[in-house]
mmCIF file of C-alpha atoms in Angstrom:
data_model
loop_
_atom_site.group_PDB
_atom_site.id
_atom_site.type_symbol
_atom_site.label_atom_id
_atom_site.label_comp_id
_atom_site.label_asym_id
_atom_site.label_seq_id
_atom_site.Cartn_x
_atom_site.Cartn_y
_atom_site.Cartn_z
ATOM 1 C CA UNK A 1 73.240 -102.039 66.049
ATOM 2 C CA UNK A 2 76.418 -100.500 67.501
ATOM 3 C CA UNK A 3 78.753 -101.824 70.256
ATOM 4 C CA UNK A 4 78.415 -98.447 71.876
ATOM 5 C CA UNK A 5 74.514 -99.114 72.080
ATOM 6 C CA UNK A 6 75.192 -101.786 74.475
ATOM 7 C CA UNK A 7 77.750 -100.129 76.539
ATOM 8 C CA UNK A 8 75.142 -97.571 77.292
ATOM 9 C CA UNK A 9 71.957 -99.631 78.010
ATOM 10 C CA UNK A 10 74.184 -101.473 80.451
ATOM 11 C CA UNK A 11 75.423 -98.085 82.207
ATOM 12 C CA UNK A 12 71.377 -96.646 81.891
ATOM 13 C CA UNK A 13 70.582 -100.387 83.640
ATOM 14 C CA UNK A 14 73.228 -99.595 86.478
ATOM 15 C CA UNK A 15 72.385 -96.341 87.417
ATOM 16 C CA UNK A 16 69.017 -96.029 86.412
ATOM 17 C CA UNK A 17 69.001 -92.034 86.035
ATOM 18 C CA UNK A 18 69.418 -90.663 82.489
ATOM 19 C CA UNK A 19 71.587 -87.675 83.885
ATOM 20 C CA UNK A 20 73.817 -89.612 85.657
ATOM 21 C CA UNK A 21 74.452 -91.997 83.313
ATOM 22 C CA UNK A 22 74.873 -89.539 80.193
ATOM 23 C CA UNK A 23 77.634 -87.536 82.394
ATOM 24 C CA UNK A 24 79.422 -90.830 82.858
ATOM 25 C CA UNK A 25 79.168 -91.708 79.700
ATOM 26 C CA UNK A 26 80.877 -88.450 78.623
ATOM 27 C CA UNK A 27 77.273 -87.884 76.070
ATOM 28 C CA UNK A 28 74.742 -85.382 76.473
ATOM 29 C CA UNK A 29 71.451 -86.567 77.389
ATOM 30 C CA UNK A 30 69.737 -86.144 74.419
ATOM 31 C CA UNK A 31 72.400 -88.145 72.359
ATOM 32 C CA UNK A 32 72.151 -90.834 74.960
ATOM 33 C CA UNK A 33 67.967 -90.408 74.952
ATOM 34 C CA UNK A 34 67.911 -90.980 71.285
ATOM 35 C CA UNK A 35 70.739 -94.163 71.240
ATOM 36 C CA UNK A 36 68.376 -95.938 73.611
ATOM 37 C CA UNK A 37 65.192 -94.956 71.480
ATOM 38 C CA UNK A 38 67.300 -96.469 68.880
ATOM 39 C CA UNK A 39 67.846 -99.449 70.608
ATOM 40 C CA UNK A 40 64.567 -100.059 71.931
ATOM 41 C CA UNK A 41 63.411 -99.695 68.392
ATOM 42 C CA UNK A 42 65.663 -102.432 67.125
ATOM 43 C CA UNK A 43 64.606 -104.901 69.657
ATOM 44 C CA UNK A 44 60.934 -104.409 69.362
ATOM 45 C CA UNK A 45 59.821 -103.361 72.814
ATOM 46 C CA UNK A 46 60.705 -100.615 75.631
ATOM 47 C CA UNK A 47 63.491 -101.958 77.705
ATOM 48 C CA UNK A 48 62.451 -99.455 80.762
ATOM 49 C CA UNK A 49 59.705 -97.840 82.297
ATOM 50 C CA UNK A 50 60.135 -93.723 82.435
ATOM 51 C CA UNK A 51 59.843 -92.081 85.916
ATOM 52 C CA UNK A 52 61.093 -87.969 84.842
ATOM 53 C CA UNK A 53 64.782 -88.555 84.443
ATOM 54 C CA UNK A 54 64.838 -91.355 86.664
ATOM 55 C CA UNK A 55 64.399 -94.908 84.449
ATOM 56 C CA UNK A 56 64.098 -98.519 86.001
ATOM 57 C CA UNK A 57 64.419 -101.590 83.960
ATOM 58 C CA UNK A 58 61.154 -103.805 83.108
ATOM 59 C CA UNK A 59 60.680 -107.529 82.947
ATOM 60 C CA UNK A 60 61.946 -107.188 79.006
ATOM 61 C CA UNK A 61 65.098 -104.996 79.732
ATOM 62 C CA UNK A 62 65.698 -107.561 82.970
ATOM 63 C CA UNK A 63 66.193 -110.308 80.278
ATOM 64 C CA UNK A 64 68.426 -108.144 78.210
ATOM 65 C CA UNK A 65 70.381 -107.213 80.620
ATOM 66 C CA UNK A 66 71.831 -110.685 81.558
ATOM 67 C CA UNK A 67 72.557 -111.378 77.795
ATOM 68 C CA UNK A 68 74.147 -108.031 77.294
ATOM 69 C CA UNK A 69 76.037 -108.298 80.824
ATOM 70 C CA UNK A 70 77.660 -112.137 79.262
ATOM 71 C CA UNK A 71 78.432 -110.787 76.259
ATOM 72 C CA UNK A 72 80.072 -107.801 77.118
ATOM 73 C CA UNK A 73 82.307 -109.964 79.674
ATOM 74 C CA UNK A 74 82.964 -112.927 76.883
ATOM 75 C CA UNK A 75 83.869 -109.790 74.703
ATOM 76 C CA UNK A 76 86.212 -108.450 77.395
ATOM 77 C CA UNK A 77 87.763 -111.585 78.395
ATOM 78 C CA UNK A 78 88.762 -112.506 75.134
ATOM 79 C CA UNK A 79 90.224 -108.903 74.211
ATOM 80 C CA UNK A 80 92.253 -109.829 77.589
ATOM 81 C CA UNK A 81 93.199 -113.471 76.564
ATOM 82 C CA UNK A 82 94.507 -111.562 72.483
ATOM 83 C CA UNK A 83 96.614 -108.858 74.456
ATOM 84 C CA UNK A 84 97.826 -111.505 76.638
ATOM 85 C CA UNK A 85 98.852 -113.685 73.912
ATOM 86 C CA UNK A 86 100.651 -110.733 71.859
ATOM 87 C CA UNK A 87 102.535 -109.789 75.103
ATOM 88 C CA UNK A 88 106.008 -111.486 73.999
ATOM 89 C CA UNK A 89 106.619 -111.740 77.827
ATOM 90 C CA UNK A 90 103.717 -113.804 78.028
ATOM 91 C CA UNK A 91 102.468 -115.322 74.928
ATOM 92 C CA UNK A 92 102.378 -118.779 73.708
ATOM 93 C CA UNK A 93 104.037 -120.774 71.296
ATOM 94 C CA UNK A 94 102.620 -124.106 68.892
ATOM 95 C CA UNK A 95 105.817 -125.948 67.956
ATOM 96 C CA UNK A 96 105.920 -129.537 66.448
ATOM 97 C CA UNK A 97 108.946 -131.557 66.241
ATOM 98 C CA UNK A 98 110.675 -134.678 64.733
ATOM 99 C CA UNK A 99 110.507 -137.638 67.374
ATOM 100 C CA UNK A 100 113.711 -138.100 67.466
ATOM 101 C CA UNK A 101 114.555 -134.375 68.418
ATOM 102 C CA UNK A 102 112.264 -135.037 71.627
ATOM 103 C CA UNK A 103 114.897 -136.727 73.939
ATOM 104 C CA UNK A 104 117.694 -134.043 74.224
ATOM 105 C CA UNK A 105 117.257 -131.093 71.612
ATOM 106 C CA UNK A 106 113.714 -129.683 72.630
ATOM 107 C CA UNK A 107 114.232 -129.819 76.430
ATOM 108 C CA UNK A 108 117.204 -127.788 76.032
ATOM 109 C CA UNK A 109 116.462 -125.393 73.488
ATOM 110 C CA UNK A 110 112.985 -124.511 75.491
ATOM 111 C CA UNK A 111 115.361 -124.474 78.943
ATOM 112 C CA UNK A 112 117.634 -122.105 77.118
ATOM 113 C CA UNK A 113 114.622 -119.586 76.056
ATOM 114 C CA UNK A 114 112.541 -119.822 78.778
ATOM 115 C CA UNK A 115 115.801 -118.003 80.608
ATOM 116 C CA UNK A 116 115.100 -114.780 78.633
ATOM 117 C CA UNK A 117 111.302 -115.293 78.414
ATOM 118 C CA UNK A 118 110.203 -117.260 81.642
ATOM 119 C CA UNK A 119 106.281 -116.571 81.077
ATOM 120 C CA UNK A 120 105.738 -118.102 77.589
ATOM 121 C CA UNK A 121 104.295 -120.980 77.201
ATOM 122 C CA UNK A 122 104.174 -124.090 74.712
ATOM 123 C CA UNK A 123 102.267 -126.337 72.739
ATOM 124 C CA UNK A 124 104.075 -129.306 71.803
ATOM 125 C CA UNK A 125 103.558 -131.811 69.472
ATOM 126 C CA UNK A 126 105.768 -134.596 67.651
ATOM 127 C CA UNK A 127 105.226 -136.419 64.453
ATOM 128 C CA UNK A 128 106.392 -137.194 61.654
ATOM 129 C CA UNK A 129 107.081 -134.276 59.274
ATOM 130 C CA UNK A 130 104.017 -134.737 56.789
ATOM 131 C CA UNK A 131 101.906 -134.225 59.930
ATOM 132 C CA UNK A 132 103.548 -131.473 61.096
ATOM 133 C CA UNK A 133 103.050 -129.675 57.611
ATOM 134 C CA UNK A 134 99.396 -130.141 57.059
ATOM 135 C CA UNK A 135 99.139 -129.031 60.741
ATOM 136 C CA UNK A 136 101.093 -125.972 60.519
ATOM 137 C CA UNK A 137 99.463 -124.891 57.098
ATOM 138 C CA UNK A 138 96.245 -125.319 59.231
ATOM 139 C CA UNK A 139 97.180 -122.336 61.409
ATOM 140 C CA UNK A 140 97.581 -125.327 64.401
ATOM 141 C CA UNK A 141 101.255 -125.322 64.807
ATOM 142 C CA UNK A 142 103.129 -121.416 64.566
ATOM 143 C CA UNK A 143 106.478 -123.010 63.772
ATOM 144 C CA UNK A 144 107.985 -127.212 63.076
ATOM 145 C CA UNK A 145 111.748 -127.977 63.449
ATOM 146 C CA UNK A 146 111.473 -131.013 60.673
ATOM 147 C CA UNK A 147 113.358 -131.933 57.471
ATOM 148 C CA UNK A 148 112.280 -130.136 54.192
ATOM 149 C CA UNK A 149 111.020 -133.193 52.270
ATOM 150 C CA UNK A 150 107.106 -132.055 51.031
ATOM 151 C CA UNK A 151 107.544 -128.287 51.684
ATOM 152 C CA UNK A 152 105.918 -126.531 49.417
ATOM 153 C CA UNK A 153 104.391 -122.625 49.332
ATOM 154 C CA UNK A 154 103.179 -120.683 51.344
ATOM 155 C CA UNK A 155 105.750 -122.446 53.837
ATOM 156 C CA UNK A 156 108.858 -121.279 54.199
ATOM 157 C CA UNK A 157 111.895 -123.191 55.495
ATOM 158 C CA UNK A 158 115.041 -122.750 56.503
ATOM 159 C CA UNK A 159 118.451 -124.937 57.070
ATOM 160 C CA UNK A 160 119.511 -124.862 60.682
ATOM 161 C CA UNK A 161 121.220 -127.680 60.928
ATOM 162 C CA UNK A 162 123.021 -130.912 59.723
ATOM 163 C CA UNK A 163 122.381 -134.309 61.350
ATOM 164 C CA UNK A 164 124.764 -137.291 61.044
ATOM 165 C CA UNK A 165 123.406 -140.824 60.143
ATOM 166 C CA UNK A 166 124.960 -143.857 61.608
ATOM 167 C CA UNK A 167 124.993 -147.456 61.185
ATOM 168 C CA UNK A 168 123.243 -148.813 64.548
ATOM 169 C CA UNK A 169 124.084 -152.570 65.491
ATOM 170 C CA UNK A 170 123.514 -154.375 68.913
ATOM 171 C CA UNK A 171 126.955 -154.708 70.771
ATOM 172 C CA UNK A 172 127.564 -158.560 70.310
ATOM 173 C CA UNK A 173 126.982 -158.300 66.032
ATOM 174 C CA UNK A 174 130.605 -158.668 64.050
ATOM 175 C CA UNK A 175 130.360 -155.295 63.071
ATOM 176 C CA UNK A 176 130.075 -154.201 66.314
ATOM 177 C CA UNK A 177 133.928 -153.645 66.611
ATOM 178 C CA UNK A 178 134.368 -151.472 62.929
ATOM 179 C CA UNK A 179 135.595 -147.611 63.115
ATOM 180 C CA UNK A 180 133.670 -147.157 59.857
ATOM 181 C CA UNK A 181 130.931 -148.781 57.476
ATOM 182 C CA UNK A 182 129.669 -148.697 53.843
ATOM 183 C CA UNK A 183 126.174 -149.107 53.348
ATOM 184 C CA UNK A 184 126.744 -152.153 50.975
ATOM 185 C CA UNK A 185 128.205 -153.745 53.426
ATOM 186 C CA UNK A 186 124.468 -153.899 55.485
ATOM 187 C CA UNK A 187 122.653 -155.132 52.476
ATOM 188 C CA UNK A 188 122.449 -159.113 54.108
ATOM 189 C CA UNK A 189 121.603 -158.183 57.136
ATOM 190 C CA UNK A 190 117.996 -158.059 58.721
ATOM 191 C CA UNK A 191 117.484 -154.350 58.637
ATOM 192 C CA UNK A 192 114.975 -152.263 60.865
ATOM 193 C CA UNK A 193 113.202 -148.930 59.374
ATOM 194 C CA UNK A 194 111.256 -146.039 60.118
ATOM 195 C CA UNK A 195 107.553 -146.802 58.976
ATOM 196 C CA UNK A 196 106.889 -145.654 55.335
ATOM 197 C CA UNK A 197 105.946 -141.738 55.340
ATOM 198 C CA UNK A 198 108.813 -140.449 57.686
ATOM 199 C CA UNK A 199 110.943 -138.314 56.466
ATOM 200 C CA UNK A 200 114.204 -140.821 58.178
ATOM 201 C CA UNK A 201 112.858 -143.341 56.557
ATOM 202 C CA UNK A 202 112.722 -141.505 53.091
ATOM 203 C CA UNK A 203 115.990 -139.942 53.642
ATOM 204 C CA UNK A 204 117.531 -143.416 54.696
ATOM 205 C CA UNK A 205 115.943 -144.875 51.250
ATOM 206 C CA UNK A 206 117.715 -142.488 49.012
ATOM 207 C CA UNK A 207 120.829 -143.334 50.562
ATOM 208 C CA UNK A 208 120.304 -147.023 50.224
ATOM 209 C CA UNK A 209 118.887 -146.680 46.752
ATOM 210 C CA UNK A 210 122.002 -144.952 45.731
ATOM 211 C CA UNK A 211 124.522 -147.843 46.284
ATOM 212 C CA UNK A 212 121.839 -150.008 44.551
ATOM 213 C CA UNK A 213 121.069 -151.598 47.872
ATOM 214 C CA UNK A 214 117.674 -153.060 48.879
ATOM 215 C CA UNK A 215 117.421 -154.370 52.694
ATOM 216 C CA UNK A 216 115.334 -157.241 54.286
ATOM 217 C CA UNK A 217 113.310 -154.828 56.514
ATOM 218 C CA UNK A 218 111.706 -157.076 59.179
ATOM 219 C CA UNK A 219 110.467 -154.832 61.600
ATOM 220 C CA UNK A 220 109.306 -150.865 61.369
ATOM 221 C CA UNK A 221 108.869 -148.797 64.560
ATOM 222 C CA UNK A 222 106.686 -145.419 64.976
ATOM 223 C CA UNK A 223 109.592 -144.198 66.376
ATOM 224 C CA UNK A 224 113.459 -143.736 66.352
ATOM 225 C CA UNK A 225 114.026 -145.332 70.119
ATOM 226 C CA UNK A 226 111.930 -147.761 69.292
ATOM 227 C CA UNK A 227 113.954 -148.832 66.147
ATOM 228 C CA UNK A 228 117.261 -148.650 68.626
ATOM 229 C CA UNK A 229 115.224 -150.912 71.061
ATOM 230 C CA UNK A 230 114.480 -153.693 68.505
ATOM 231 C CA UNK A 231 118.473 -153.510 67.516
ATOM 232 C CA UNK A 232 119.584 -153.813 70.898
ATOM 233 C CA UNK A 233 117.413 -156.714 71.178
ATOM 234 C CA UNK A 234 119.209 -158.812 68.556
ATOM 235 C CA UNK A 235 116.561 -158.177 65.475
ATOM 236 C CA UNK A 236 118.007 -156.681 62.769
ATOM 237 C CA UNK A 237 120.374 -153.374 61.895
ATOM 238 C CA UNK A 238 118.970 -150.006 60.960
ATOM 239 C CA UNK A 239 120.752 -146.560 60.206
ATOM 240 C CA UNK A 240 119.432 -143.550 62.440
ATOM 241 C CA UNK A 241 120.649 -139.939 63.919
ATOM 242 C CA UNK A 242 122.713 -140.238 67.006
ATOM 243 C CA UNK A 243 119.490 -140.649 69.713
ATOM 244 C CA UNK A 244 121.081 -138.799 72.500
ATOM 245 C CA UNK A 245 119.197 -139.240 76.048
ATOM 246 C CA UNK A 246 118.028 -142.513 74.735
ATOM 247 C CA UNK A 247 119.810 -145.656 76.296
ATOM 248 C CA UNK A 248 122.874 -146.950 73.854
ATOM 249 C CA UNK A 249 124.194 -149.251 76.476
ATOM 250 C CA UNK A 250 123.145 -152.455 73.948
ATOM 251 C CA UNK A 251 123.888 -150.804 70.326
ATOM 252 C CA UNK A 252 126.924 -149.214 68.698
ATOM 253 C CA UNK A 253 126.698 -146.390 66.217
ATOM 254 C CA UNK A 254 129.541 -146.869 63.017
ATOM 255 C CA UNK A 255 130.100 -143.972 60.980
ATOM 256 C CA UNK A 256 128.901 -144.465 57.739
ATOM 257 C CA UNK A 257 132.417 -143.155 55.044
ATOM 258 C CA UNK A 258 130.003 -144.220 51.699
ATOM 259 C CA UNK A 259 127.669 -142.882 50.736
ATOM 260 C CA UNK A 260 128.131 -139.872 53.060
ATOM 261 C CA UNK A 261 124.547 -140.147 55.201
ATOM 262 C CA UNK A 262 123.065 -137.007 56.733
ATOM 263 C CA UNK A 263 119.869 -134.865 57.257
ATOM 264 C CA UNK A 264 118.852 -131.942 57.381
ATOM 265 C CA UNK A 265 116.939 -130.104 60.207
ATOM 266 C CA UNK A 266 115.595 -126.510 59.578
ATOM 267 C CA UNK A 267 112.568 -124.382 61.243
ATOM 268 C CA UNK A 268 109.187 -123.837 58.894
ATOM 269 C CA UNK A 269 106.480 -121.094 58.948
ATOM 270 C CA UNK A 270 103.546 -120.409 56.700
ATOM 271 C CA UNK A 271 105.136 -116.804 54.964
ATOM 272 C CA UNK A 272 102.534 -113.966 54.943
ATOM 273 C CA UNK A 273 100.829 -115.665 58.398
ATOM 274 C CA UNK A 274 100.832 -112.983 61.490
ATOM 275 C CA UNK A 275 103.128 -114.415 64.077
ATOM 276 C CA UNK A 276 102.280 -113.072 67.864
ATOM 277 C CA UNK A 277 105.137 -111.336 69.524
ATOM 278 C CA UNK A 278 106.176 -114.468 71.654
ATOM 279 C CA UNK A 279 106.670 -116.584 68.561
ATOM 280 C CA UNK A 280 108.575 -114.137 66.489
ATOM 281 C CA UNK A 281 111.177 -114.038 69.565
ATOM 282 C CA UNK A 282 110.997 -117.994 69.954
ATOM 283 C CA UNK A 283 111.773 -117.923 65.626
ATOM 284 C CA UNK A 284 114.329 -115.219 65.794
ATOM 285 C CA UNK A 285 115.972 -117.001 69.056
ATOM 286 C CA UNK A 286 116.017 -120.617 67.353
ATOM 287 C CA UNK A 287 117.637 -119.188 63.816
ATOM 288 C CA UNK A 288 120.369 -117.419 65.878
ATOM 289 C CA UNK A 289 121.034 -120.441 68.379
ATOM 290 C CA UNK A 290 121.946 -122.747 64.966
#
């Protein structure tokens, strides 16, 4: 059964006149005569009852019709909702995140493009960056801003930029008052982490691991404010990314001079997926921003 098949039982239902509807098809009457006859055939019973040219839908083609009429709209509106999502005016965009880019970086890097592109739209989502991967390689994220520990084909990553690690105290500890800190230096005190599986906490780790130091963690937070919020209360000491838009009033951030502590952040894609207009623009925007 053909698409076109429908198109004209639904024009022959309308107008009801076989010449009519064969000159607005653009058909001669005899093709269209013989694509219903076809059709009929295929469904197993006469759709219409014959009057000369004239032709007036029975019970059977009454019960068709309503099918064929949804279908032919579900059909349309989704060809409508495709073109409106490859309009890169218009279309939408799945990004995932690292929590702690949430509080200042997102916000402004969506204010920034939305001044070019105004109608797109976005999807957010933040977690951790083994999340984000399985979801973008599931086709439900288009692009992740995350660090490149687990990537692996068919995604594709790229470096945009570098993130600085810093020792985080509350403002009353004795280190509290230090221009600069070596990790060793930490390795008594109460320290506050990341739960296992983020890609901070793993990064923080190596680090440690390197000086040979092993920490008393005593609490782990979901996320990186929440780590900040058990350190200003008093609790331990833990070594994040400078969380700016997140209150700092009751911590202080040390530079760390050994080992040198930093991240990286870079956008990911799954290479060989199509990309709508909108998020080839939001890609292309984000890699020239950093």
């Amino acid at each position: 059964m053909e698409w076109q098949q429908f198109e004209y039982f639904q024009t022959l239902a309308r107008l009801q006149h076989m010449t009519k509807a064969a000159k607005e098809l653009s058909i001669t009457q005899p093709a269209l005569s013989r694509s219903l006859a076809r059709f009929e055939e295929e469904i197993g019973v006469s759709l219409f009852e014959r009057q000369g040219r004239s032709i007036r839908l029975n019970q059977y083609g009454e019960i068709l019709l309503k099918s064929v009429t949804n279908m032919m709209s579900e059909f349309e509106k989704g060809k409508q909702e495709i073109q409106h999502l490859l309009d890169p005016e218009q279309g939408q965009v799945s990004l995932g995140f690292l929590h702690t880019l949430s509080t200042n970086l997102i916000p402004d890097l969506l204010v920034e493009f939305r001044r070019q592109y105004p109608k797109v739209n976005f999807s957010l989502r933040q977690s951790p960056t083994h999340i984000l991967l399985d979801q973008l390689e599931k086709g439900e994220l288009d692009i992740c801003l995350i660090s490149p520990m687990g990537i692996k084909e068919p995604v594709a990553w790229k470096e945009l930029w570098r993130e600085e690690l810093f020792a985080i105290v509350p403002t009353n500890h004795a280190f509290a008052t230090k221009e600069a800190i070596t990790i060793e230096e930490l390795v008594e005190e109460p320290f506050i982490h990341l739960k296992k599986g983020f890609s901070l906490r793993v990064t923080v780790e190596q680090f440690l691991h390197e000086v040979g130091v092993n920490p008393h963690v005593t609490f782990e937070g979901e996320e990186a404010d929440t780590v900040a919020g058990l350190v200003a209360a008093g609790l331990g000491v833990s070594i994040l990314p400078d969380l700016k838009g997140v209150d700092q009033s009751h911590i202080v951030k040390i530079p760390i001079h050994y080992p040198k502590c930093e991240r990286l952040i870079g956008i990911a894609w799954v290479k060989g997926r199509y990309i709508s207009p909108a998020v080839q623009n939001f890609k292309e925007f984000v890699l020239k921003m950093f």
